[in-house]
Short mmCIF file of C-alpha atoms in Angstrom, two decimals:
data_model
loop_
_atom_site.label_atom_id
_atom_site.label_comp_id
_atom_site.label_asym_id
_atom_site.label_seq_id
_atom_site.Cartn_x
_atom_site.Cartn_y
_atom_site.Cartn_z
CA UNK A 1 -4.01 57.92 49.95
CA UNK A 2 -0.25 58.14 51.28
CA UNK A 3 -0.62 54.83 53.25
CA UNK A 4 -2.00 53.19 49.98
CA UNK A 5 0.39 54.70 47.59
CA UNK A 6 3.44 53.34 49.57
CA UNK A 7 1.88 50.02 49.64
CA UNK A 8 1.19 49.71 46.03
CA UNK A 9 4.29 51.29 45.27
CA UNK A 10 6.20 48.24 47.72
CA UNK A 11 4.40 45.78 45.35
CA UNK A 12 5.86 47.37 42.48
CA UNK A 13 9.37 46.94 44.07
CA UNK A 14 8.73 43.38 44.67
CA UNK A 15 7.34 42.17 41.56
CA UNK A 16 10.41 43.95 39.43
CA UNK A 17 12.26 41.87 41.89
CA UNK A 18 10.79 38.50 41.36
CA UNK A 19 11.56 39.74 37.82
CA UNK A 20 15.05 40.55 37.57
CA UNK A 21 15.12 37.16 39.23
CA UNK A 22 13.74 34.99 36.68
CA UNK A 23 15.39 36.86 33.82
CA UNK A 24 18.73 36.82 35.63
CA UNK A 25 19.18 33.29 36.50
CA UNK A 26 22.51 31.76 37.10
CA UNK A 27 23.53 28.50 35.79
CA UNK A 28 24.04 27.25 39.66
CA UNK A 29 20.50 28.53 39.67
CA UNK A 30 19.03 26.31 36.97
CA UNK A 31 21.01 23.19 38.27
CA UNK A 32 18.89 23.60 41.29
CA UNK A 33 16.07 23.42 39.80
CA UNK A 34 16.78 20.71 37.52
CA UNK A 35 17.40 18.56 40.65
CA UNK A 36 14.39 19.24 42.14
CA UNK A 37 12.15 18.62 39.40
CA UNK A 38 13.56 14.78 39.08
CA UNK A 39 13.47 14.25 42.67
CA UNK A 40 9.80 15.41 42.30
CA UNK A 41 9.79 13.41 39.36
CA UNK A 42 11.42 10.31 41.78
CA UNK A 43 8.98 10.99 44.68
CA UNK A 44 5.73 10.36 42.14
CA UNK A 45 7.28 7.23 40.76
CA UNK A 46 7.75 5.84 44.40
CA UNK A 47 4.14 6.48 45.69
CA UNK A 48 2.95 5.53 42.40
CA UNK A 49 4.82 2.02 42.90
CA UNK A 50 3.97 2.01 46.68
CA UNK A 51 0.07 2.54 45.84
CA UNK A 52 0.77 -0.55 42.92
CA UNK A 53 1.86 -2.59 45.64
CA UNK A 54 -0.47 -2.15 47.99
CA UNK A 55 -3.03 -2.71 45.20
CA UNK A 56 -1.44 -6.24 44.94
CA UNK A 57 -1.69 -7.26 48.31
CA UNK A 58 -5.47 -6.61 48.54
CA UNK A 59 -6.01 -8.15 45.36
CA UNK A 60 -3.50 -10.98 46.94
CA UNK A 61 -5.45 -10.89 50.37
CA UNK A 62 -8.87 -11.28 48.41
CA UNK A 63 -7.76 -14.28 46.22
CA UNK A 64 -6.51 -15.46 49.39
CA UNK A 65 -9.46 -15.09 51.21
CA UNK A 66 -11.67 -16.88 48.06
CA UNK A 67 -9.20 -19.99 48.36
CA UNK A 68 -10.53 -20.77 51.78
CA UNK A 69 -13.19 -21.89 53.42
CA UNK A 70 -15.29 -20.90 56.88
CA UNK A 71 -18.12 -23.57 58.43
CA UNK A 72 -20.52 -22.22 61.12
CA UNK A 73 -22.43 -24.37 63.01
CA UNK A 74 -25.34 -23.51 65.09
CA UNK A 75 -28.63 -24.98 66.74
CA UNK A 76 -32.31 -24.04 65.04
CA UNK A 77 -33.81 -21.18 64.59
CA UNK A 78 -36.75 -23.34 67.30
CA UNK A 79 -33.64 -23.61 69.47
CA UNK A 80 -31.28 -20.86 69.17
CA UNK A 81 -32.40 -17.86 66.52
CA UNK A 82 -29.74 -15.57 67.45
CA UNK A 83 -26.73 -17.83 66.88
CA UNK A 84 -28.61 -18.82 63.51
CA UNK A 85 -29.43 -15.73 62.20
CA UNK A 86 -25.35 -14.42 62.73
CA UNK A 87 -24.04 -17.40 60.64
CA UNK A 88 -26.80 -16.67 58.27
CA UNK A 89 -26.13 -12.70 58.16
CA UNK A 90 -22.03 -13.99 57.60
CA UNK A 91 -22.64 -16.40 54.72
CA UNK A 92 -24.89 -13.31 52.99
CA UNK A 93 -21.91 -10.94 53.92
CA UNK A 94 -19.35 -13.29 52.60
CA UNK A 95 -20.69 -15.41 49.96
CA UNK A 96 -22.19 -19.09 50.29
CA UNK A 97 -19.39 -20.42 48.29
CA UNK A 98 -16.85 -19.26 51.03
CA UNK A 99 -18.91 -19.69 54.01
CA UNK A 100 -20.52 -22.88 54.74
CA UNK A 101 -23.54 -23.43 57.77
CA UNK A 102 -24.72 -26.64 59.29
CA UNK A 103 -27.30 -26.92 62.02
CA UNK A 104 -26.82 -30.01 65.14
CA UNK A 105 -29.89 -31.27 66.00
CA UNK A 106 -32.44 -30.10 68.87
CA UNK A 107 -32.09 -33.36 70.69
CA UNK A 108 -28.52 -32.57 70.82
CA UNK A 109 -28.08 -34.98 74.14
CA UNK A 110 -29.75 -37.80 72.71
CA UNK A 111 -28.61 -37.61 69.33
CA UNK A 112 -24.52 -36.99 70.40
CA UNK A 113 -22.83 -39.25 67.53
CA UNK A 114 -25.37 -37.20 64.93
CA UNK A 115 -23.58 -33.52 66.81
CA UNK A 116 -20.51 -35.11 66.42
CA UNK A 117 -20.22 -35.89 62.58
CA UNK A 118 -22.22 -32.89 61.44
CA UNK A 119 -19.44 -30.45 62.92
CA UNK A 120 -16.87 -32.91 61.27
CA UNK A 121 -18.65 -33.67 58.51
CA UNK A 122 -17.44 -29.94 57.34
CA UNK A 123 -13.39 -30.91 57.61
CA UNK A 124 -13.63 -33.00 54.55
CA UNK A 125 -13.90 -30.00 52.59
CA UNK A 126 -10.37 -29.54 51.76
CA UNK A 127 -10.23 -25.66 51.41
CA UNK A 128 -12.22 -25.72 55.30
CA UNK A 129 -9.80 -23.41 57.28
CA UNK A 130 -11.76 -22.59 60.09
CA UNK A 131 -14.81 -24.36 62.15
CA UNK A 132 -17.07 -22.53 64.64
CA UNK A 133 -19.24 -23.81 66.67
CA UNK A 134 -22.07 -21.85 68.63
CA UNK A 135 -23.22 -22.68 71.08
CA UNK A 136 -20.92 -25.69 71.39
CA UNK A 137 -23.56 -28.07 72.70
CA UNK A 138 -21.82 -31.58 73.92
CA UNK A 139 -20.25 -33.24 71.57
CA UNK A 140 -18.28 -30.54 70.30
CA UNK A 141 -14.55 -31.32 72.13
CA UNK A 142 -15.13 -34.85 70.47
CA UNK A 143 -16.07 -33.50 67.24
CA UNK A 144 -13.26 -31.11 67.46
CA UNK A 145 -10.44 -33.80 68.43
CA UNK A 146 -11.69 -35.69 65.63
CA UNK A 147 -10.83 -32.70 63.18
CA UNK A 148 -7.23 -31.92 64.56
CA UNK A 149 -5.90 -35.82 63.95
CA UNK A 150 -7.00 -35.41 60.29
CA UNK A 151 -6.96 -32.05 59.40
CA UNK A 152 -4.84 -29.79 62.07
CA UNK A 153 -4.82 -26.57 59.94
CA UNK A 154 -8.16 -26.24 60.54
CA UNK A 155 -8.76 -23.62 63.40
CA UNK A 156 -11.35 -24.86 66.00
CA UNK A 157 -13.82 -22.59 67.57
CA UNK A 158 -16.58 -23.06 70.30
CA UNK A 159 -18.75 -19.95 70.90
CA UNK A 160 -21.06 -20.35 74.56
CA UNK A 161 -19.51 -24.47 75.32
CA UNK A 162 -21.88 -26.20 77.20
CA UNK A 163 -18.53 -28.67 77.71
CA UNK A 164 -16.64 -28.21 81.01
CA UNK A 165 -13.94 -25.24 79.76
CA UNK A 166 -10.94 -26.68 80.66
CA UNK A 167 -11.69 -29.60 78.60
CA UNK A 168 -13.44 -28.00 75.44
CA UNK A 169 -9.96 -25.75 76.12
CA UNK A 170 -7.63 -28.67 75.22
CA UNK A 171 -9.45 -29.25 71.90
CA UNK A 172 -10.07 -26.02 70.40
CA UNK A 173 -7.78 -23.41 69.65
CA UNK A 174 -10.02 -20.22 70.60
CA UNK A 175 -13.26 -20.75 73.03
CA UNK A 176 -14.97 -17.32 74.11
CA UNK A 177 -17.79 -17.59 76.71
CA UNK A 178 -20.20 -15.10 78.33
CA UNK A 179 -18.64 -14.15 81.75
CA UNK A 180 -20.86 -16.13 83.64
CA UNK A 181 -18.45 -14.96 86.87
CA UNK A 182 -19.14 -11.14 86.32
CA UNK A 183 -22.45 -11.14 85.02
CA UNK A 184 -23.03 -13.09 88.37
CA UNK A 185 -22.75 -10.31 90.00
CA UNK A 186 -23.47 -7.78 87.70
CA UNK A 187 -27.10 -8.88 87.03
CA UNK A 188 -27.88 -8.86 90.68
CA UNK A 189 -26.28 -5.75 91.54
CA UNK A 190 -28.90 -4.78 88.43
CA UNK A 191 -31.64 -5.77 90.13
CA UNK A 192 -30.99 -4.23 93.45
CA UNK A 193 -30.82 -0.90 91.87
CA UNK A 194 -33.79 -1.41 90.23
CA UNK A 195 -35.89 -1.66 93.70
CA UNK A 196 -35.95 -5.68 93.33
CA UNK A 197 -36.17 -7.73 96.31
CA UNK A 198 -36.29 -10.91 95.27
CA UNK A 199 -34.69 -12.93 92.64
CA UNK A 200 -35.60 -16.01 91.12
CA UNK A 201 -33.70 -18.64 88.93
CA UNK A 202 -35.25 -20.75 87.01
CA UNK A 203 -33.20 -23.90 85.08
CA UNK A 204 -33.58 -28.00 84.85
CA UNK A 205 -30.46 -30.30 86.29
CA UNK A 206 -28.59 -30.60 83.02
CA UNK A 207 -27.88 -27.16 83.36
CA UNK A 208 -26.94 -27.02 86.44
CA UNK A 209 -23.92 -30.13 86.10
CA UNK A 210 -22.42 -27.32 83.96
CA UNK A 211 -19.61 -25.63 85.54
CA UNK A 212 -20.56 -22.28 83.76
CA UNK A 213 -24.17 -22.18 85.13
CA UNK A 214 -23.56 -23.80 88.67
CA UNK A 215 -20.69 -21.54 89.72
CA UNK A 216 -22.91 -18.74 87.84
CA UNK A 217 -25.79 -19.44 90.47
CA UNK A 218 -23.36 -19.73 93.40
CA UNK A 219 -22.25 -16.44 92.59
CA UNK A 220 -25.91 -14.69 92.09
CA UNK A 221 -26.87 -16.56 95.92
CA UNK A 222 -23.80 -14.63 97.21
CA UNK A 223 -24.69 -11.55 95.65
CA UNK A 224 -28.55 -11.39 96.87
CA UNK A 225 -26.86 -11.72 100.46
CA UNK A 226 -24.81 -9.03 99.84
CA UNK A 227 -27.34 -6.73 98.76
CA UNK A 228 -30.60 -8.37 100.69
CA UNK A 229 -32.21 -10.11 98.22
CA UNK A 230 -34.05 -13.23 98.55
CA UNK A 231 -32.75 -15.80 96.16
CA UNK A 232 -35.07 -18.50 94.92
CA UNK A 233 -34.32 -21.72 92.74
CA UNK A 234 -37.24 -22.69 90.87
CA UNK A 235 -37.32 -26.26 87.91
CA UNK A 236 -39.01 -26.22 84.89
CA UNK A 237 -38.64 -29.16 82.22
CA UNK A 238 -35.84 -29.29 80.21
CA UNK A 239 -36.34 -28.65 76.65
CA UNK A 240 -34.59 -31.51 75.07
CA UNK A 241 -36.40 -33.98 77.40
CA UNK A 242 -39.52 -35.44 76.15
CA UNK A 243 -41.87 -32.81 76.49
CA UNK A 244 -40.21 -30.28 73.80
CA UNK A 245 -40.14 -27.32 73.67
CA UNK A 246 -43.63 -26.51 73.74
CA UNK A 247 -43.95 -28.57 76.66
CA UNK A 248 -41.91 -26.67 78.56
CA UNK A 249 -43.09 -23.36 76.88
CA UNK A 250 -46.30 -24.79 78.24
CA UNK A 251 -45.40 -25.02 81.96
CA UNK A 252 -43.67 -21.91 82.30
CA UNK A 253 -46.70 -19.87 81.26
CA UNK A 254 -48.60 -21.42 83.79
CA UNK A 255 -46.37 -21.09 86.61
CA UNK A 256 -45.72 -17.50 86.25
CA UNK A 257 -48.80 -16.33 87.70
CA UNK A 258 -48.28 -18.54 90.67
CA UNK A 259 -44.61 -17.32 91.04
CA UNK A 260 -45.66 -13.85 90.60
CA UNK A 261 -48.31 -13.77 93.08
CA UNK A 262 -46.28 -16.02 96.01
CA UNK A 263 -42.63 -13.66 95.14
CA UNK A 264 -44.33 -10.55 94.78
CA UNK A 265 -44.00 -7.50 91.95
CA UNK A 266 -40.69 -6.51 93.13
CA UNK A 267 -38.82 -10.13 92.24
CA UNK A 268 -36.78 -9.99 88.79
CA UNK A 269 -36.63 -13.43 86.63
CA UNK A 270 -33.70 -15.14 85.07
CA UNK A 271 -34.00 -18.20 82.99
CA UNK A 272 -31.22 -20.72 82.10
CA UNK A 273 -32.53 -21.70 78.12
CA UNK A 274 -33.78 -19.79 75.54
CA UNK A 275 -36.80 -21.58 75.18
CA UNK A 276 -37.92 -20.51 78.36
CA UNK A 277 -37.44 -16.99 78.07
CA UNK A 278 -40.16 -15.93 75.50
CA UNK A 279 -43.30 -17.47 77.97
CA UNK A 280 -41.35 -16.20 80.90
CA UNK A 281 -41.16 -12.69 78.99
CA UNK A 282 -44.51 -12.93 77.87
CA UNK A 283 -46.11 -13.62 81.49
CA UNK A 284 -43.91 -11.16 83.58
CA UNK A 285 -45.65 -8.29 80.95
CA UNK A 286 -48.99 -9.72 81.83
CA UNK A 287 -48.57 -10.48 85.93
CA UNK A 288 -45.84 -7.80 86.95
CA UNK A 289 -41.95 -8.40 87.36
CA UNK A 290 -38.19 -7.51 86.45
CA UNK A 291 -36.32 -9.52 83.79
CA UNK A 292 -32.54 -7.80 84.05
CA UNK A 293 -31.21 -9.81 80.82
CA UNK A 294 -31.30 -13.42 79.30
CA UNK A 295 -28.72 -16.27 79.96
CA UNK A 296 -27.64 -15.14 76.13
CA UNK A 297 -28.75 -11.50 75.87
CA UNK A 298 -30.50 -9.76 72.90
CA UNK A 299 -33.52 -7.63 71.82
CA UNK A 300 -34.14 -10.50 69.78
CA UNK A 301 -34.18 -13.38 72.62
CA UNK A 302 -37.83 -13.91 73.28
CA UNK A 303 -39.10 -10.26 72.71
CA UNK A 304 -40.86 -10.42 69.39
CA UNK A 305 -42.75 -13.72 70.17
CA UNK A 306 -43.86 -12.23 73.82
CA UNK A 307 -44.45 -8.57 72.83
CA UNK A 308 -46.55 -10.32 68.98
CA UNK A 309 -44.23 -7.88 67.27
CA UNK A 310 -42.97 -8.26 63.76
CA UNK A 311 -39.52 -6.85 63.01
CA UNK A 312 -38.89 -8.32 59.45
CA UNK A 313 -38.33 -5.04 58.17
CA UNK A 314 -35.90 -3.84 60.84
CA UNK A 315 -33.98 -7.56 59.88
CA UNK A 316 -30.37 -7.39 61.15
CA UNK A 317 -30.03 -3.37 62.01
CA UNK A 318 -30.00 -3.97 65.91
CA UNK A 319 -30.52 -0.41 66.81
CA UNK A 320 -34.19 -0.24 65.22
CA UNK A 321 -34.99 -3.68 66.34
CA UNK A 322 -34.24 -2.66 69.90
CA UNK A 323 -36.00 0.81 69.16
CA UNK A 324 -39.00 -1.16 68.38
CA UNK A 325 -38.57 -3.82 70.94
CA UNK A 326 -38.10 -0.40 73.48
CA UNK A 327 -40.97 1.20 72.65
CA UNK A 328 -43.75 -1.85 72.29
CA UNK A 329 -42.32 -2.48 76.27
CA UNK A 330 -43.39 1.13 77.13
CA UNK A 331 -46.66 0.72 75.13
CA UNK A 332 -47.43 -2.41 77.49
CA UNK A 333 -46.07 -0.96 80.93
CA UNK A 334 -42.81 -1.89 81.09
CA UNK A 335 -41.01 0.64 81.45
CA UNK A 336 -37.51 0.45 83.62
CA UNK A 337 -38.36 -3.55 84.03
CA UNK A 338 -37.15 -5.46 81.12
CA UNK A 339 -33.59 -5.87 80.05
CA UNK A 340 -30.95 -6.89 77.33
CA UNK A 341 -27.83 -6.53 75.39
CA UNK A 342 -28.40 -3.49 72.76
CA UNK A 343 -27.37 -5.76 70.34
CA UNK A 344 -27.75 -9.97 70.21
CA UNK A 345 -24.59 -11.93 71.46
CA UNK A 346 -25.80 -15.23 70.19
CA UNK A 347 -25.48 -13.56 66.43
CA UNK A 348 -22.47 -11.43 67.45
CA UNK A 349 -20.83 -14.67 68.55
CA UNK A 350 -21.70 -16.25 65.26
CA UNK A 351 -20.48 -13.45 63.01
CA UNK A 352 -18.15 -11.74 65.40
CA UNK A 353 -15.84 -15.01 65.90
CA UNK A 354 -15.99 -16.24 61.84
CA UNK A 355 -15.16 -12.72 60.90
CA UNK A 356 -12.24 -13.41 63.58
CA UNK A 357 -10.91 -16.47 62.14
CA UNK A 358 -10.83 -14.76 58.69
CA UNK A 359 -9.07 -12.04 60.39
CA UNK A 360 -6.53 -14.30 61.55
CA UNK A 361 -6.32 -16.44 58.17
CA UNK A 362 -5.72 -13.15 56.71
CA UNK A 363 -2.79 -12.01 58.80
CA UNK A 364 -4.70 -9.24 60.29
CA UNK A 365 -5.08 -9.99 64.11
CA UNK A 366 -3.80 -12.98 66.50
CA UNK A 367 -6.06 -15.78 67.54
CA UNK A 368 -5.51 -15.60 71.74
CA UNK A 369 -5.45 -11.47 71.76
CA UNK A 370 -8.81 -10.27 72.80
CA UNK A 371 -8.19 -6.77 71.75
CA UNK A 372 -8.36 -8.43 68.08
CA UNK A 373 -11.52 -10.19 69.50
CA UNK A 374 -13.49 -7.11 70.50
CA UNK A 375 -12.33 -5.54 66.95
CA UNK A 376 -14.21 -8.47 65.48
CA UNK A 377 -17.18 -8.40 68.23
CA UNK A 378 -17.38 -4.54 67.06
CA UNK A 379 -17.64 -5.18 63.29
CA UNK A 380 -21.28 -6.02 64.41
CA UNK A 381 -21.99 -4.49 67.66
CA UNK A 382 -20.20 -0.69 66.46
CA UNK A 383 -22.37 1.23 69.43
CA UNK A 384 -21.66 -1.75 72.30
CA UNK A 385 -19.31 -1.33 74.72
CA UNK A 386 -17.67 -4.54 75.98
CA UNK A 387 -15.40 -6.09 78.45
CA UNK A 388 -13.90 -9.89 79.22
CA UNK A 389 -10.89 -11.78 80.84
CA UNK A 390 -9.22 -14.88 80.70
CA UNK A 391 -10.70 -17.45 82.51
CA UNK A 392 -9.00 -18.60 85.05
CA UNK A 393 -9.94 -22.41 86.63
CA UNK A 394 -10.91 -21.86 90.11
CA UNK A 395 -9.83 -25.30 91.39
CA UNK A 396 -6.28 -24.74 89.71
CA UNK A 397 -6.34 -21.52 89.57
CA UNK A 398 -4.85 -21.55 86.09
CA UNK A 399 -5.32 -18.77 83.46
CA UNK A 400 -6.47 -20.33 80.43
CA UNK A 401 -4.62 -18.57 77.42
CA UNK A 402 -6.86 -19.62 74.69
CA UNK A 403 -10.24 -19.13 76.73
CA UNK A 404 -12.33 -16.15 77.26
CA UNK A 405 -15.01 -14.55 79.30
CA UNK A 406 -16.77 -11.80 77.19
CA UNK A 407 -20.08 -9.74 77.79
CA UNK A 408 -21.63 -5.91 77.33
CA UNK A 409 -23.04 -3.29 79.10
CA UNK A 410 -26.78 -4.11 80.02
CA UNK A 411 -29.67 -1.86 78.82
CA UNK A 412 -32.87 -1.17 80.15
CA UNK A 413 -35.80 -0.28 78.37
CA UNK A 414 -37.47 2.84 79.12
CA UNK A 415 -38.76 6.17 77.62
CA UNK A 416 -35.82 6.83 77.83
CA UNK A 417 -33.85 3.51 78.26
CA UNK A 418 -30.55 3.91 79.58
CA UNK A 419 -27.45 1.53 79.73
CA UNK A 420 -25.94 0.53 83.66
CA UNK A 421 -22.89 1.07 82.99
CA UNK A 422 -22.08 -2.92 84.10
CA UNK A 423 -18.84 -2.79 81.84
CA UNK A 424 -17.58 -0.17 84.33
CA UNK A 425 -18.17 -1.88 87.68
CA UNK A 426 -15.48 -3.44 89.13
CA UNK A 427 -16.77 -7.06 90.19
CA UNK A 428 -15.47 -7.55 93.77
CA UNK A 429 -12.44 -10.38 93.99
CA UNK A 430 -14.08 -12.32 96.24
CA UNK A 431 -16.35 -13.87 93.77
CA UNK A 432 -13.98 -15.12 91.20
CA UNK A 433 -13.28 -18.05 93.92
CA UNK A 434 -16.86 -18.79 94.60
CA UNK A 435 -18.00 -22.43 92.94
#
């Protein structure tokens, strides 16, 4: 009771304190006081007019971005779904009266002048600020030349060029690429951790007078003999040739079973178009085989159609498509043998680089930084871990400012699934100079 009464008795004390205090106070006392309360008074008025202002410039930045326009072009959902389906998910994000979409045709080679004009064909909107293009079939350099003598405000990008890079470089003002140099590498090295022996490429000679994909095979032949693989170069029609698409849909599900049974269970599969890759995925289930990734990577890219899997409802939220995707592979045997990106780089590309030109028209990143490129990239890829580079010509070896080599961590599909890791190798230096 002694300990308590001292301690009550203490509070006393202080509290007649406190009050002689406030009863007492000087005039020095009340001055101070006075001052603070209008510098309190000061402070409020200042946030109040910084929170105003900052209320302006969104309001500014949003009538901003309504006075401009974005056009996305892509190839057909027949052709290219992904790239498609991420200008489609943009204009819904955005508005159609901001964002504008045009498709090139599926012939692109034989129709060129008909490319050409519809990418142009979107400059003539006046308020058209920025152009992308993806994939940038042939044509597209023209097209974008054409734009920059009548309209050079307009910001040019190619997403994927099928155009030699140094040249679609001198017309556009951003281009951004897979890394066909790493993911050389990085998809064999794949493959020979996952048991493979053998590896076989499959493509058509148009593809291969690209610069991208030739070096690209180069690069997976040096590989296999670094890690004792057998490469293999196998043809199958071209898709724009007169055959179609199914036609050449067509001959790769008959050839699978032949390839299959003459390469053996341990060989993994890589096709250069997108047609190709639904039969091809479609077969491998049925025969036996490894598909590490697509030339264009996503749970999307030839899955559903192979796998007779309907992912309507799971429409544009990547990590339940792939959980579906995932788990219809196990169902069917798959396990540890099929590939992808977790989530699609045709539509990231589509979505990821307008959302990066608005970023830019808006003041809010720089066109050539790819920091301010991933930022976009990760708008619609938020669980994706990525990497890229300059690219660099390897008969000049010059570093191309405005042109960039992008791609993600591969993930294969399993119960679990797990990711490689690929964005953490280090890609030996030798085979940035092979061609």
């Amino acid at each position: 009771m002694k300990k308590i009464l001292s301690i009550s008795l203490a509070a006393i004390m202080i509290s007649s304190l406190a009050a002689c205090g406030n009863s007492n106070s000087t005039p020095q006392t009340k001055a101070v006081e006075t001052q603070a309360e209008t510098k309190a008074e000061e402070t409020k008025a200042e946030e109040t007019k910084a929170e105003e202002a900052k209320e302006e410039t969104e309001a500014a930045g949003e009538k901003a971005a309504a006075d401009y326009h974005i056009g996305i072009v892509t190839g057909s959902v027949s052709q290219s779904e992904d790239d498609r389906r991420g200008a489609e998910a943009f204009q819904a994000e955005y508005g159609e009266d901001m964002v504008k979409l045009a498709i090139y045709p599926d012939n692109f080679t034989e129709e060129l002048e008909t490319t050409i004009q519809t990418i142009v064909n979107l400059s003539d909107d006046p308020q058209m600020k920025a152009i992308i293009v993806n994939q940038s079939v042939p044509g597209t350099t023209e097209a974008f030349r054409k734009i920059k003598e009548s309209r050079p405000d307009i910001l040019c990008i190619a997403g994927e060029s099928h155009e030699d890079l140094p040249e679609i470089g001198s017309a556009a003002d951003l281009v951004c690429n897979n890394d066909f140099v790493a993911r050389g590498y990085l998809i064999i090295r794949t493959a020979h951790e996952l048991g493979c022996d053998t590896f076989v490429h499959i493509s058509f000679p148009r593809h291969m007078a690209y610069e991208t994909m030739s070096r690209r095979v180069a690069i997976m032949q040096a590989a296999c003999e670094e890690f004792g693989m057998k490469f293999v170069l196998e043809t199958a029609p071209d898709p724009t040739s007169d055959v179609g698409v199914a036609g050449a849909q067509a001959y790769i599900l008959e050839k699978v079973p032949e390839w299959v049974e003459k390469y053996g269970q341990n060989a993994a599969y890589f096709c250069t178009n997108d047609a190709h890759t639904e039969p091809l995925l479609k077969q491998l289930l049925e025969y036996g085989g490894y598909f590490i990734e697509a030339d264009l990577p996503s749970p999307l890219m030839g899955y559903p159609g192979a796998l007779g899997i309907d992912l309507t409802a799971e429409a544009g939220d990547f990590e339940k498509i792939l959980a579906k995707v995932e788990s219809t592979i196990c169902e069917k045997g798959g396990a540890g043998h099929f590939g992808t990106w977790a989530y699609s780089y045709g539509y990231i590309q589509s979505a990821g680089l307008a959302q990066h030109a608005m970023n830019v028209l808006n003041g809010e990143s720089e066109l050539d930084d790819m920091d301010d490129i991933a930022k976009a990239y990760q708008k619609y890829s938020p669980k994706a871990e990525w990497n890229g580079s300059n690219y660099t010509n390897v008969d000049t070896g010059v570093k191309l400012g405005n042109v960039f080599l992008v791609y993600q961590d591969t993930y294969i599909m399993g119960d679990p699934g797990h990711f490689m890791g690929s964005t953490q190798v280090e890609v030996p230096e030798k085979y940035f100079t092979i061609k």
